[in-house]
Short mmCIF file of C-alpha atoms and ligand atoms in Angstrom, two decimals:
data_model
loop_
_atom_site.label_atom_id
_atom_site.label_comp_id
_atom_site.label_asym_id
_atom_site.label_seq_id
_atom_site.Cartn_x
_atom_site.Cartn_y
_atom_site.Cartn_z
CA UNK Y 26 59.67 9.74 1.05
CA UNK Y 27 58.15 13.45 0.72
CA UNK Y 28 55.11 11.94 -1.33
CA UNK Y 29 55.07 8.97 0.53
CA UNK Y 30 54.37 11.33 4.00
CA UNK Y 31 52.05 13.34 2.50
CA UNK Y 32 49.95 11.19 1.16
CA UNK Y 33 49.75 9.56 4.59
CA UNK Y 34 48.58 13.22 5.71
CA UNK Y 35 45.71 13.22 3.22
CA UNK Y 36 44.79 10.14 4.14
CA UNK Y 37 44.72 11.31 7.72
CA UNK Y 38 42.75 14.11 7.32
CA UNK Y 39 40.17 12.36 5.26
CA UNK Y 40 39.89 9.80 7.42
CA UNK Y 41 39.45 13.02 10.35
CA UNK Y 42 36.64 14.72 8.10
CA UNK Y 43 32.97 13.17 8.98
CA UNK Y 44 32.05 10.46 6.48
CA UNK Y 45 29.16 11.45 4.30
CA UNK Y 46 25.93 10.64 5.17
CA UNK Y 47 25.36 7.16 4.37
CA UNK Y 48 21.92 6.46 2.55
CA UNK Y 49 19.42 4.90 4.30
CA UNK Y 50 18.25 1.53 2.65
CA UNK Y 51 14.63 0.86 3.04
CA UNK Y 52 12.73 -1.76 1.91
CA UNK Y 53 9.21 -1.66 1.06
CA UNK Y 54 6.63 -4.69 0.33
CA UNK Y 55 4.61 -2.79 -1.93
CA UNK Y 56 4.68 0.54 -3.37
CA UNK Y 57 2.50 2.71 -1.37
CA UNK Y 58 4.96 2.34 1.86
CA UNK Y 59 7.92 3.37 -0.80
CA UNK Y 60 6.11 6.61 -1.58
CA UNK Y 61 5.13 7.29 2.40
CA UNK Y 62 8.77 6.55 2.72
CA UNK Y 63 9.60 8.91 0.10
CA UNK Y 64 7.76 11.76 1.36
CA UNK Y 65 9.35 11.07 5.20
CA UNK Y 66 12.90 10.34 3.96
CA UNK Y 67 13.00 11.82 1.01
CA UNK Y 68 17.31 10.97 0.91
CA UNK Y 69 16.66 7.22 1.70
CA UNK Y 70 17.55 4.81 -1.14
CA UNK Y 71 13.89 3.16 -1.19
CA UNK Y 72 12.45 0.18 -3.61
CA UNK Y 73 9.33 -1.90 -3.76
CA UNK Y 74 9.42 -5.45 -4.22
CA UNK Y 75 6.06 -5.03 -5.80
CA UNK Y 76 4.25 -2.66 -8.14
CA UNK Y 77 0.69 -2.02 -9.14
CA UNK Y 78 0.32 -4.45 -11.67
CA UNK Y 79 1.19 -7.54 -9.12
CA UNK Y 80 -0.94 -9.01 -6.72
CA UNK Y 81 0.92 -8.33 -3.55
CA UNK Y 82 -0.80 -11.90 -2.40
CA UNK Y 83 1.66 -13.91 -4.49
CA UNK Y 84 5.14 -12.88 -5.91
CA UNK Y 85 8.16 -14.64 -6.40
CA UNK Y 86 10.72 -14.82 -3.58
CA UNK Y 87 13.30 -13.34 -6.45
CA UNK Y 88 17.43 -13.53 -5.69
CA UNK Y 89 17.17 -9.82 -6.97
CA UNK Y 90 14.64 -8.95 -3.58
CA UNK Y 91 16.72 -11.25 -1.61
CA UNK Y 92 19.67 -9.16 -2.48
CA UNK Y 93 17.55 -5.69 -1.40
CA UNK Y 94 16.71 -7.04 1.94
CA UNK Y 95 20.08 -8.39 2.66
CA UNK Y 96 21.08 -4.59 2.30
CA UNK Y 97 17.94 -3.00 4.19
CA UNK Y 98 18.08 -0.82 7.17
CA UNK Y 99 14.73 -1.10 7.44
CA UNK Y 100 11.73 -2.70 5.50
CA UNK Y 101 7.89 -1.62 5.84
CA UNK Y 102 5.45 -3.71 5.10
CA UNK Y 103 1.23 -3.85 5.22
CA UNK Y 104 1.64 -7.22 7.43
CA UNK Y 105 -1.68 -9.03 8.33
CA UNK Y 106 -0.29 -11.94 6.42
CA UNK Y 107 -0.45 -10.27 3.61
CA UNK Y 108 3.12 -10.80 2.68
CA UNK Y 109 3.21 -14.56 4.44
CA UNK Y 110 3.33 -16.09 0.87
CA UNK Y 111 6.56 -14.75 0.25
CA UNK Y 112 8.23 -11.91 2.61
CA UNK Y 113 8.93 -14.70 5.65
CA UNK Y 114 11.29 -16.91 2.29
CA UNK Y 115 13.30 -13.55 1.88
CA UNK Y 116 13.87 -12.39 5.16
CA UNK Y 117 15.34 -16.46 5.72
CA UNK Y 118 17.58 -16.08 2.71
CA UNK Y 119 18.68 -11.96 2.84
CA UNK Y 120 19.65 -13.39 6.79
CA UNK Y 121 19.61 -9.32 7.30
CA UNK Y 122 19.33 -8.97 11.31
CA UNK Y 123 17.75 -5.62 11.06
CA UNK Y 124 14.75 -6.56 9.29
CA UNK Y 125 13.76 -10.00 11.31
CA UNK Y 126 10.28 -10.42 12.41
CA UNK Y 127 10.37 -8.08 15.99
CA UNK Y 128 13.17 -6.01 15.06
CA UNK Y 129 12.73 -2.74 14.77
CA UNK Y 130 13.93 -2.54 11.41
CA UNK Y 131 10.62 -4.43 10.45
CA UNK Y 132 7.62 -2.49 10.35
CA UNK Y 133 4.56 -4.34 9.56
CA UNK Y 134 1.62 -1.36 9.29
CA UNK Y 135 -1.35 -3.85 10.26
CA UNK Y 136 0.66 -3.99 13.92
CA UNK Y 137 -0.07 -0.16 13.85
CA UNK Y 138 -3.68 0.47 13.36
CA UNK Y 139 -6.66 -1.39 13.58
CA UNK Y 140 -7.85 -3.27 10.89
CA UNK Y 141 -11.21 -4.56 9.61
CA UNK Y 142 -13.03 -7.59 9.91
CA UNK Y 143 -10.89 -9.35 12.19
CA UNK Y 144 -11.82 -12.95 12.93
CA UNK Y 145 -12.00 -15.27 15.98
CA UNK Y 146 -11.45 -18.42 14.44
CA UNK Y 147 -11.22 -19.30 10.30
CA UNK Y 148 -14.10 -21.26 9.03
CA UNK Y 149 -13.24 -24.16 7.25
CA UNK Y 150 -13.47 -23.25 3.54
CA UNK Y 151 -13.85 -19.92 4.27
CA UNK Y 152 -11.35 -18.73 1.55
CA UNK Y 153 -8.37 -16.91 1.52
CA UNK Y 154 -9.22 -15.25 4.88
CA UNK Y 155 -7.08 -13.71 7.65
CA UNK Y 156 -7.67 -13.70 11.47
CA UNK Y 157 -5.46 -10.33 11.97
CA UNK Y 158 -7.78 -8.64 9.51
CA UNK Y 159 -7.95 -6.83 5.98
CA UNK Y 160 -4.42 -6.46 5.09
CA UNK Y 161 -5.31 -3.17 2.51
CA UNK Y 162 -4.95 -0.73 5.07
CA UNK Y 163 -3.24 1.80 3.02
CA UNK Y 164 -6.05 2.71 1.27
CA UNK Y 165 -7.66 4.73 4.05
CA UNK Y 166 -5.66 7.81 4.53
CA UNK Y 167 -6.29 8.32 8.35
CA UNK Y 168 -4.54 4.55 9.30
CA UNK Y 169 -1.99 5.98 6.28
CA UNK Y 170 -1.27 8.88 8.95
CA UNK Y 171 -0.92 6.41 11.96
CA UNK Y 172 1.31 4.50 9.98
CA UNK Y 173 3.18 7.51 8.88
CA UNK Y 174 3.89 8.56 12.82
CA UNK Y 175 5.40 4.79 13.31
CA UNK Y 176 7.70 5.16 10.17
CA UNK Y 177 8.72 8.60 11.20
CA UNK Y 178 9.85 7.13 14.79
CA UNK Y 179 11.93 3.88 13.27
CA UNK Y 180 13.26 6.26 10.63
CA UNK Y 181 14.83 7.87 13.50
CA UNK Y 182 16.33 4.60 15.08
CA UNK Y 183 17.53 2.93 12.20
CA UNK Y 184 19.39 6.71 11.53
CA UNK Y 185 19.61 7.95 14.86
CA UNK Y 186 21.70 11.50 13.47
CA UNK Y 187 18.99 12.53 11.39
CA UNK Y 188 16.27 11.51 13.72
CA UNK Y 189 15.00 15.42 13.91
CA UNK Y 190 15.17 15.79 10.32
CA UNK Y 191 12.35 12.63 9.85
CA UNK Y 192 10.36 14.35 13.13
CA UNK Y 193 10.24 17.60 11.19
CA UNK Y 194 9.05 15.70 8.08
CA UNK Y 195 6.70 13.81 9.31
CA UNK Y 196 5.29 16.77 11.10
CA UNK Y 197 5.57 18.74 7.61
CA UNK Y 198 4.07 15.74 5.78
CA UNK Y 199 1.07 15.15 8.18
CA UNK Y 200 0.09 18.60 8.36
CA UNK Y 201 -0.76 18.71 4.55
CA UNK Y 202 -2.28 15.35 4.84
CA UNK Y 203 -4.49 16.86 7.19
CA UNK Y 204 -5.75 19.07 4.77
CA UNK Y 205 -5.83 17.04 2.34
CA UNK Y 206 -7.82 14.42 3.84
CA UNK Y 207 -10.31 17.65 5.05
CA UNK Y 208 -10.59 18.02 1.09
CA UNK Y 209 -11.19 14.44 -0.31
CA UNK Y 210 -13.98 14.28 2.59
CA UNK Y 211 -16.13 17.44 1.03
CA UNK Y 212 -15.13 16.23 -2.11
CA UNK Y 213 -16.59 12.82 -1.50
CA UNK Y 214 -19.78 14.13 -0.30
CA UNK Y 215 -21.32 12.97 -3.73
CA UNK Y 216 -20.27 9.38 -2.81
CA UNK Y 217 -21.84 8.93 0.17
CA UNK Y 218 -24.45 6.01 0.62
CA UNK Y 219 -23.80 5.03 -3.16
CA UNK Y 220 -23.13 1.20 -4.06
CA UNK Y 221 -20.48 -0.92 -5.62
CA UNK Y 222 -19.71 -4.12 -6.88
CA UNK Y 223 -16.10 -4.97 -6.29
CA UNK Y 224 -13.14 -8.02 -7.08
CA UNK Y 225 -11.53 -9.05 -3.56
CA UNK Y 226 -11.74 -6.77 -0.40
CA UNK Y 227 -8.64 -4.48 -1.88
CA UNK Y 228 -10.57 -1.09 -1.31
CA UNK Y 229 -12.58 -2.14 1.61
CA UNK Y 230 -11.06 0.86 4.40
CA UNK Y 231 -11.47 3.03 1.23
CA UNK Y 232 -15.13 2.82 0.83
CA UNK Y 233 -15.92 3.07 4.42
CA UNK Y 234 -13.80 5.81 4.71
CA UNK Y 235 -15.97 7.50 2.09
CA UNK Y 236 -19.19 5.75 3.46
CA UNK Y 237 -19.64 3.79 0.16
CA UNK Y 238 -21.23 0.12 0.31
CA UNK Y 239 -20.25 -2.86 -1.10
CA UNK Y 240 -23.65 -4.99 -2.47
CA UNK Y 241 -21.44 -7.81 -4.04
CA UNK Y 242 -17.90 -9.46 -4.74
CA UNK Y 243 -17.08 -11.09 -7.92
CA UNK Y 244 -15.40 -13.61 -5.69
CA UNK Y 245 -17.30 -16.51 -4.24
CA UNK Y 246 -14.83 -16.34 -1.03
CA UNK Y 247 -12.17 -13.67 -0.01
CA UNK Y 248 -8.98 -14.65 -2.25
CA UNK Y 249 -11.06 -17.15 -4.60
CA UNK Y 250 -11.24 -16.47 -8.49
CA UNK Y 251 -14.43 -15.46 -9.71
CA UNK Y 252 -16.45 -18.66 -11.09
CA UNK Y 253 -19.24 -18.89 -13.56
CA UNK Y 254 -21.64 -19.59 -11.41
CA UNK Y 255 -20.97 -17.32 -8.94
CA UNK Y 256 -21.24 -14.15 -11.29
CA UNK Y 257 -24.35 -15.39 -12.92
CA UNK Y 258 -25.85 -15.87 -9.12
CA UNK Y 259 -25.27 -12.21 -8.97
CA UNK Y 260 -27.28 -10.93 -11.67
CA UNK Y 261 -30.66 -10.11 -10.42
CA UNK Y 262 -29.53 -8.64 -7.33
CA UNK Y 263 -27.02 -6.39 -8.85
CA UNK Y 264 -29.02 -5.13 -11.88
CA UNK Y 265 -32.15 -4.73 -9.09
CA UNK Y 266 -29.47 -2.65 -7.15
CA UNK Y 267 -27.77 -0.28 -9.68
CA UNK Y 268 -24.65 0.49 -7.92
CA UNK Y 269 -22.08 2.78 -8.94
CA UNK Y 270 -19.56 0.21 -10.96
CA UNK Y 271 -18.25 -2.43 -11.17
CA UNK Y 272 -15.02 -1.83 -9.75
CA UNK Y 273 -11.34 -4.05 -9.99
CA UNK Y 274 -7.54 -3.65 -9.49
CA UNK Y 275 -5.43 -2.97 -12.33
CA UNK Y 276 -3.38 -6.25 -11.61
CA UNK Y 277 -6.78 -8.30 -12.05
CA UNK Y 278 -8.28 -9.72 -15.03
CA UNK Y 279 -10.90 -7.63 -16.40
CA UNK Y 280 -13.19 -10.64 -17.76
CA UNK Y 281 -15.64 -11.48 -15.06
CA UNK Y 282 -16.19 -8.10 -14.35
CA UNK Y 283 -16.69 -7.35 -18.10
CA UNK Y 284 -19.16 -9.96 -17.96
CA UNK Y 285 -21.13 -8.93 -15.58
CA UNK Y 286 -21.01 -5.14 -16.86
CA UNK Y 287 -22.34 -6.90 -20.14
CA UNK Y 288 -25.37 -8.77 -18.50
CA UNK Y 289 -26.21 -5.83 -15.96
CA UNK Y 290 -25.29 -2.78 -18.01
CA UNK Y 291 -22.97 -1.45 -15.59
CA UNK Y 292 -20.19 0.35 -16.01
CA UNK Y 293 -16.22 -0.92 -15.27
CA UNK Y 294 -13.88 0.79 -13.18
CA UNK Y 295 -10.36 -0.06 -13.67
CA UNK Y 296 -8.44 1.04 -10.50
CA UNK Y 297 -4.87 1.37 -9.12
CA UNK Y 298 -4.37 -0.25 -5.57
CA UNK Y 299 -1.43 1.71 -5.23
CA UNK Y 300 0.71 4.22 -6.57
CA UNK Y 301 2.25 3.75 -10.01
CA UNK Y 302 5.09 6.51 -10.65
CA UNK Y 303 5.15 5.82 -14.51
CA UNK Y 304 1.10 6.42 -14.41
CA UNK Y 305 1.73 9.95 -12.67
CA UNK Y 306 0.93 8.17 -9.62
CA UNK Y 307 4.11 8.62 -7.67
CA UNK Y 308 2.60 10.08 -3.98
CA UNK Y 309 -0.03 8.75 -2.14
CA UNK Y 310 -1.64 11.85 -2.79
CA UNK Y 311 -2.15 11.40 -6.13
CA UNK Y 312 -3.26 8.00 -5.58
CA UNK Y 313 -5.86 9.08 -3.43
CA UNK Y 314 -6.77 11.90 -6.28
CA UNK Y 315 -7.01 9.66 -9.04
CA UNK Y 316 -9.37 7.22 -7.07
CA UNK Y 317 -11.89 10.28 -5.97
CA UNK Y 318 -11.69 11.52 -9.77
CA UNK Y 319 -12.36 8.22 -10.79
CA UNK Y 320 -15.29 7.71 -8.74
CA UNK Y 321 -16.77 11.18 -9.15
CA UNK Y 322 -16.53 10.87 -13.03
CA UNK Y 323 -18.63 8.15 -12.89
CA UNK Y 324 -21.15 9.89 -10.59
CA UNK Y 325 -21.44 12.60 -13.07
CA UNK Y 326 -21.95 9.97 -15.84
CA UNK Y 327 -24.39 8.18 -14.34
ZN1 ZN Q 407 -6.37 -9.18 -0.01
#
């Protein structure tokens, strides 16, 4: 009967003692919100349900992703119907109330900032087009700080005891950002006014941000595959131009813009939409590094 008591006492005490912090879950569509995550909640339990190599455009509503967002306490997401292929199939079958479209738990960025190239109505044919706008807004580090504010603030409601500790690290994170950004910007100043041919609007807010132009897409519309005719339409033009490169994602097939770098003598640049932690891309940071060096290297070489 002794034991019997005193175990009963432990038990009472430990069920006296706070609980330890419970992880926060988050979800994220594609890797760059994971690493803004990381850097704002750097004790959350955080995963992507895509990585660089995918085309966030089209994955595969997996039972392992379901699984994630069943467990969620909050998801982040670029939004702009970027995810509409496949995040509104998970969020049905994870039947997580936290991360339903207007929850709180469900933070779509594009909701956030403003986005490019917004449209009134959709053409007919027009492509794989979007009336809420260029979905890529991650890859222009001032809407990357707006976001950042928003995440800080539903970091603190989905975790309400640890709300200062996000406030401080989002103040933390966005003060080195700041500089940051300040540095890319004088950095950049080689890259102003130069030219690019590119594969799908991915790095659109990028190349403004930098004040680079665009002078063709290998796509004949947004979200189209490249098609013979279209690259050999763009030829003349782009070997009268001589942009920069000819630039495309690391998830897309090299070919048509290896054929056009044969028949203009242009070079290819290969480059990550996002962060890739087994590339040494794990912060945004870096991401944002390796695309300037990237760039700049080809300034130089040119
Ligand atoms: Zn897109």
């Amino acid at each position: 009967m002794r034991i019997r008591s005193s175990l009963t006492g432990l038990a009472l005490v430990a069920a006296l003692l706070p609980l330890p912090a419970q992880a926060l879950e988050i979800f994220a569509c594609e890797p760059e919100w994971a690493a803004l995550a990381q850097a704002l909640a750097p004790e959350a339990r955080i995963s992507s349900a895509t990585h660089a190599y995918q085309d966030p455009h089209y994955i595969e509503a997996r039972p392992s992703l379901i699984a994630r967002l069943r467990r969620a306490d909050l998801a982040i997401c670029s939004g702009a119907s970027l995810e509409a292929g496949w995040l509104p199939a998970l969020q049905q079958r994870a039947a997580n109330p936290k991360v339903q479209p207007g929850r709180a738990g469900m933070l779509f960025a594009a909701e956030h900032v403003e986005t490019i190239d917004q449209l009134d109505h959709v053409p007919f044919g027009a492509g794989d087009v979007h009336p809420e706008g260029n979905p890529h807004l991650h890859l222009d580090p001032e809407r990357i700080r707006q976001v950042a504010a928003v995440l800080s603030e539903r970091l603190g409601r989905a975790d309400p005891e640890q709300a200062a500790q996000y406030r401080a690290a989002y103040l933390r994170w966005s003060l080195s950002w700041q500089q940051r950004m300040d540095k890319w910007r004088e950095r950049a100043e080689p890259l102003r006014g130069r030219t690019l041919v590119v594969q799908h609007s991915t790095f659109d807010y990028f190349w403004r941000w930098l004040g680079l132009e665009v002078v063709a897409d290998l796509e004949p519309k947004p979200g189209v595959p490249p098609t013979p005719g279209h690259l050999a339409s763009l030829v003349e033009d782009v070997k009268a131009e001589q942009p920069l490169a000819i630039v495309h994602s690391w998830y897309q097939d090299p070919q048509s813009a290896q054929w056009l770098a044969q028949k203009t003598g242009l070079p290819v640049l290969a480059l990550p939409s996002t962060t890739e932690p087994e590339q040494g891309i794990e912060r945004l940071d870096q991401l944002f590094d390796h695309l300037l060096a990237q760039l700049l290297e080809q300034v130089d070489a040119g």
